[in-house]
CSV table of C-alpha atoms in Angstrom, one decimal:
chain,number,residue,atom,x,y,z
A,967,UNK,CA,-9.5,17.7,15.8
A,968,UNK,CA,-9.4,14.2,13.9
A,969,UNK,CA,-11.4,14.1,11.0
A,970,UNK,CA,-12.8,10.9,10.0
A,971,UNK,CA,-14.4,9.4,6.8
A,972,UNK,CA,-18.4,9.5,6.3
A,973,UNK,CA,-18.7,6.0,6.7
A,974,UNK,CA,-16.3,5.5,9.3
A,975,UNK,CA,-18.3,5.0,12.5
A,976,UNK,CA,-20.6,2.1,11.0
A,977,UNK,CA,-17.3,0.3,9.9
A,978,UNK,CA,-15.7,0.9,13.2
A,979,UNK,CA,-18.5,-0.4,14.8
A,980,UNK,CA,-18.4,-3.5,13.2
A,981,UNK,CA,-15.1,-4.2,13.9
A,982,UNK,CA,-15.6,-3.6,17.4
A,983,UNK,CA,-18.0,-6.3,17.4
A,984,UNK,CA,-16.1,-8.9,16.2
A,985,UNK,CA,-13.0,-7.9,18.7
A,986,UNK,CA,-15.5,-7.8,21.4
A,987,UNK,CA,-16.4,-11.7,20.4
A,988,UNK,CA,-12.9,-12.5,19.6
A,989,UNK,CA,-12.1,-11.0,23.5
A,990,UNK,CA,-14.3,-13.6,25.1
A,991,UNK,CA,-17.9,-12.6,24.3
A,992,UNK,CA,-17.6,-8.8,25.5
A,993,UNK,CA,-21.0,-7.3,26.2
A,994,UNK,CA,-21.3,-3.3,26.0
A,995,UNK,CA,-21.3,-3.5,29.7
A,996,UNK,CA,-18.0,-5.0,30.2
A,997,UNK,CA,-16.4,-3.0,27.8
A,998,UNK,CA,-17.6,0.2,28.8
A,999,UNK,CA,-16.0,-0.9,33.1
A,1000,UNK,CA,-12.9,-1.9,31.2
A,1001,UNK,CA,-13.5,1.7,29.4
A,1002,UNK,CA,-14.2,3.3,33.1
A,1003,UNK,CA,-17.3,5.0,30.9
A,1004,UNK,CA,-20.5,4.9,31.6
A,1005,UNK,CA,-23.0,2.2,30.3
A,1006,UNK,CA,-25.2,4.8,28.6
A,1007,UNK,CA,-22.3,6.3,26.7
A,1008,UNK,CA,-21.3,3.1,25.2
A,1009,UNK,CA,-24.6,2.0,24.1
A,1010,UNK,CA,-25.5,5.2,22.4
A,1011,UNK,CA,-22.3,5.1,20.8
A,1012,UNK,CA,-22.7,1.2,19.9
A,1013,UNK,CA,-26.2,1.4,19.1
A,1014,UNK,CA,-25.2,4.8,16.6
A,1015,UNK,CA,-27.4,7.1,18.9
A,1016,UNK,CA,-25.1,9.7,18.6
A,1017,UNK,CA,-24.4,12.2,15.9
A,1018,UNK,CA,-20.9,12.5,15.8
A,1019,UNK,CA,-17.8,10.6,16.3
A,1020,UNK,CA,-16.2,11.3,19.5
A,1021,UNK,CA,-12.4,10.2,18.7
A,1022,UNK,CA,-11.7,10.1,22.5
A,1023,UNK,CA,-14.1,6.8,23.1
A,1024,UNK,CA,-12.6,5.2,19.6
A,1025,UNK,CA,-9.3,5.7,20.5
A,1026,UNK,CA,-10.0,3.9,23.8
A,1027,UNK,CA,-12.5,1.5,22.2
A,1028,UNK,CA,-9.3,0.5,20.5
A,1029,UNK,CA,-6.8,0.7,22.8
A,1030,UNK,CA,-9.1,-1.6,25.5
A,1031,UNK,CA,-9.7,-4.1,23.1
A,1032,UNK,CA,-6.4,-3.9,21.4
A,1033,UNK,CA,-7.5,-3.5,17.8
A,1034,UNK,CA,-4.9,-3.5,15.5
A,1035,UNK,CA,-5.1,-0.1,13.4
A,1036,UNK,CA,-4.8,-1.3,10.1
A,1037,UNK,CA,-8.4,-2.5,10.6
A,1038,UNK,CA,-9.5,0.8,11.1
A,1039,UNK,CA,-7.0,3.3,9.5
A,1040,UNK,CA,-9.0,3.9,6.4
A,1041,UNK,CA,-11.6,5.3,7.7
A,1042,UNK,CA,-9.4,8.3,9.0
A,1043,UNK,CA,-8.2,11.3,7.3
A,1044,UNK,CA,-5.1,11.3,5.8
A,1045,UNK,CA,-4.3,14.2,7.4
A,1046,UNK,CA,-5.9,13.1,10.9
A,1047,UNK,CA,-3.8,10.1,10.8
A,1048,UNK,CA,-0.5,10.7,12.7
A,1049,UNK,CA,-2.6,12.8,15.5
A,1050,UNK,CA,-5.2,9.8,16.0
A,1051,UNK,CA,-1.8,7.3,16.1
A,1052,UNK,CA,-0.8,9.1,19.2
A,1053,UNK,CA,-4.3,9.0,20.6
A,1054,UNK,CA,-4.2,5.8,20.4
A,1055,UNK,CA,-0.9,5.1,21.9
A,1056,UNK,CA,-1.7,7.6,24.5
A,1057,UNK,CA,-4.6,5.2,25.5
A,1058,UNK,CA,-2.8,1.8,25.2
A,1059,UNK,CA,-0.1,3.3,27.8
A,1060,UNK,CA,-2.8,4.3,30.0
A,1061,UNK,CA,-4.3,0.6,30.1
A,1062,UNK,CA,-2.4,-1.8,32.7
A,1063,UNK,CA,-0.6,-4.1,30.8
A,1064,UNK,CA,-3.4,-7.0,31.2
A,1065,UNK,CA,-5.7,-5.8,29.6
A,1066,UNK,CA,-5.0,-4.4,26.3
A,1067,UNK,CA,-4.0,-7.0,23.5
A,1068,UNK,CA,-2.1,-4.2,20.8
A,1069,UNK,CA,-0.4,-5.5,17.8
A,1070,UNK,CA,2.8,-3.6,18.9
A,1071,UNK,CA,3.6,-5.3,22.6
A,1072,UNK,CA,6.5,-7.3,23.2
A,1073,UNK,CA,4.6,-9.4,25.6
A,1074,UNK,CA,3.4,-12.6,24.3
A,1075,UNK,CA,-0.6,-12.6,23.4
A,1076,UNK,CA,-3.4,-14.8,25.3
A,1077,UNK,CA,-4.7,-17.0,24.1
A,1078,UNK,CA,-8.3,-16.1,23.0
A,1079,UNK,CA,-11.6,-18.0,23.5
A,1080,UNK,CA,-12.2,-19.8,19.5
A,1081,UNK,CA,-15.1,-17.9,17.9
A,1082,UNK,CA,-16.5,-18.4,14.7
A,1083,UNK,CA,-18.0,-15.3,12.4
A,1084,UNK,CA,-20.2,-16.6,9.2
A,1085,UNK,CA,-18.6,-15.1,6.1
A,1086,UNK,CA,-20.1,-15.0,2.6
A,1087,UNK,CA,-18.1,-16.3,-0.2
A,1088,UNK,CA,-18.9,-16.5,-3.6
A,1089,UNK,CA,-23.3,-16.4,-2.7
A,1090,UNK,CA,-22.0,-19.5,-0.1
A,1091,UNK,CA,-22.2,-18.3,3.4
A,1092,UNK,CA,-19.2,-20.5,5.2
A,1093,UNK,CA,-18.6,-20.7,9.1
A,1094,UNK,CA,-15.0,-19.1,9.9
A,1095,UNK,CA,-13.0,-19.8,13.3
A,1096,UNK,CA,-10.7,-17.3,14.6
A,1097,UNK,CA,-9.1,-16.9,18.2
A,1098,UNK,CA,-7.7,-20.9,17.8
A,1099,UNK,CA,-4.3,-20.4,18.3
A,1100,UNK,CA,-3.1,-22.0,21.6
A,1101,UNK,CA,0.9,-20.8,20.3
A,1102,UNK,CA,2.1,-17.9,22.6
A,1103,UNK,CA,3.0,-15.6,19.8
A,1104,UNK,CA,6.0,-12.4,20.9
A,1105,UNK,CA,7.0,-9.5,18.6
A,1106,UNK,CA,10.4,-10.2,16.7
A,1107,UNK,CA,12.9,-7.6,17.1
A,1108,UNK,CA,12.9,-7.1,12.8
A,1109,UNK,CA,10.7,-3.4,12.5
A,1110,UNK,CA,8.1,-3.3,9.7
A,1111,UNK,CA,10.0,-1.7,7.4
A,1112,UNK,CA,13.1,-4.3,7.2
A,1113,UNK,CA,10.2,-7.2,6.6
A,1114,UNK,CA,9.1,-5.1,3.7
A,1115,UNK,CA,12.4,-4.7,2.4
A,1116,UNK,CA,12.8,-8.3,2.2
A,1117,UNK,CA,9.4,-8.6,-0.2
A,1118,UNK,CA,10.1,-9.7,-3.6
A,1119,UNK,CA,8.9,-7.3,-6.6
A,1120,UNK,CA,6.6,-9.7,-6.8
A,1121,UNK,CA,5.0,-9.4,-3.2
A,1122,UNK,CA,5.5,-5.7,-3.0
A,1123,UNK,CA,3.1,-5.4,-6.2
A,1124,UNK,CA,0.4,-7.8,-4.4
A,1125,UNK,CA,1.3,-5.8,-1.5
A,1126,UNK,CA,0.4,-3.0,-3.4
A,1127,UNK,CA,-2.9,-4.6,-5.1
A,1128,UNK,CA,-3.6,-5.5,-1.8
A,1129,UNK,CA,-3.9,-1.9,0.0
A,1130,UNK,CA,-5.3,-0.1,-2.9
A,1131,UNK,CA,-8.8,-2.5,-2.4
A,1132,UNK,CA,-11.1,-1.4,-0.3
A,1133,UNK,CA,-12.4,-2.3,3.3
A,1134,UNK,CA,-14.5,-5.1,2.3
A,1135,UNK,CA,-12.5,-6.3,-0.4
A,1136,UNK,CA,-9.8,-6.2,1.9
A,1137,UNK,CA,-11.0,-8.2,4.6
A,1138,UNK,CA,-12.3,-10.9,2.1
A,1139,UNK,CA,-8.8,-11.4,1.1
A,1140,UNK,CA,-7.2,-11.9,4.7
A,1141,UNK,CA,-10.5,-14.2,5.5
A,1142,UNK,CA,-9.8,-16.3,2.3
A,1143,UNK,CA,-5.8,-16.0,3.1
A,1144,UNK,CA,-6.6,-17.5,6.9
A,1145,UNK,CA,-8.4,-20.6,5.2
A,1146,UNK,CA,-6.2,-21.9,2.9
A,1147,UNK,CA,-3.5,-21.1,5.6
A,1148,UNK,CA,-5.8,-23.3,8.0
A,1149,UNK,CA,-5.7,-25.9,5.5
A,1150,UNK,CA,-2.0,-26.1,4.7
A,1151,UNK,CA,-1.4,-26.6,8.2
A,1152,UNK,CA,-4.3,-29.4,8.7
A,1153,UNK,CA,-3.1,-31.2,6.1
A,1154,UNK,CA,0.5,-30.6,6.8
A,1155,UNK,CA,1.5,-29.3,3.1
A,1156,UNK,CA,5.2,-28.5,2.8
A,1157,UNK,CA,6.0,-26.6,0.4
């Protein structure tokens, strides 16, 4: 059995809503025919009618809409972590290869319908665009590991600073990050 933090579902949820807007607008319908489960399941496990956390729908919640996990790994128990990893991947190789999006495929990645989510920064509430990118991205053949042995000290300690924040503080960083990233780019900044 997977355990999962106490506060897990209502952060999983949200992420769920903002790959099912990144996806092309998703309603709980069409996820749950993607899903081949019934509409009633999925909206009493979107709309938190349901008690527990059945780690069979997450894990194909996040294989269907091809989630990356280090969105939602936190919110697992340590010890639950390798088990629900296989999950997973037990569900992404169930999907035809069409329809899930994973992090990990070789294929390159569709381009995605632009959304925008409103983020608050700093009491300011600022409108932030995601799904842009019309660049077919592909997976290099360099592993994670041999990208992190190429950090400097000085990007392994933010690295480290980096994972040790939590969820929210976590995702405020990447949303700043994609900004001034964004504007680089616009304004064509070399550095």
């Amino acid at each position: 059995m997977i355990r999962f933090t106490p506060d897990f579902l209502e952060n999983f949820l949200a992420v769920v809503r903002k790959y099912m807007q990144l996806r092309g607008g998703l309603t709980q319908k069409d996820l749950s025919e993607m899903m081949n489960v019934g509409i009633s399941t999925m909206s009493r496990f979107l709309n938190l009618k349901t008690s527990n956390v059945d780690e069979q729908l997450v894990a194909n919640i996040i294989a269907t809409l091809g989630i990356p996990l280090h969105e939602i790994i936190d919110g697992v128990e340590e010890e639950s972590t390798e088990t629900f990893k296989r999950l997973v991947q037990f569900y992404k190789d169930q999907k035809p290869s069409d329809q899930h999006t994973g992090e990990t495929e070789a294929r390159p990645q569709p381009d995605m319908k632009k959304t925008t989510a409103t983020i608050n920064v700093g009491g300011k509430k600022q409108q932030m665009p995601f799904g842009e990118s019309t660049v077919t991205q592909t997976r290099t053949d360099i592993s994670m590991r041999e990208k992190l042995e190429t950090l400097s000290n000085r990007q392994r300690a933010y690295l480290n600073d980096f994972l040790n924040l939590d969820g929210n503080d976590r995702d405020m960083i990447v949303d700043l990050g994609d900004v001034i990233i964004r504007y680089v780019r616009q304004r064509d900044v070399k550095f």
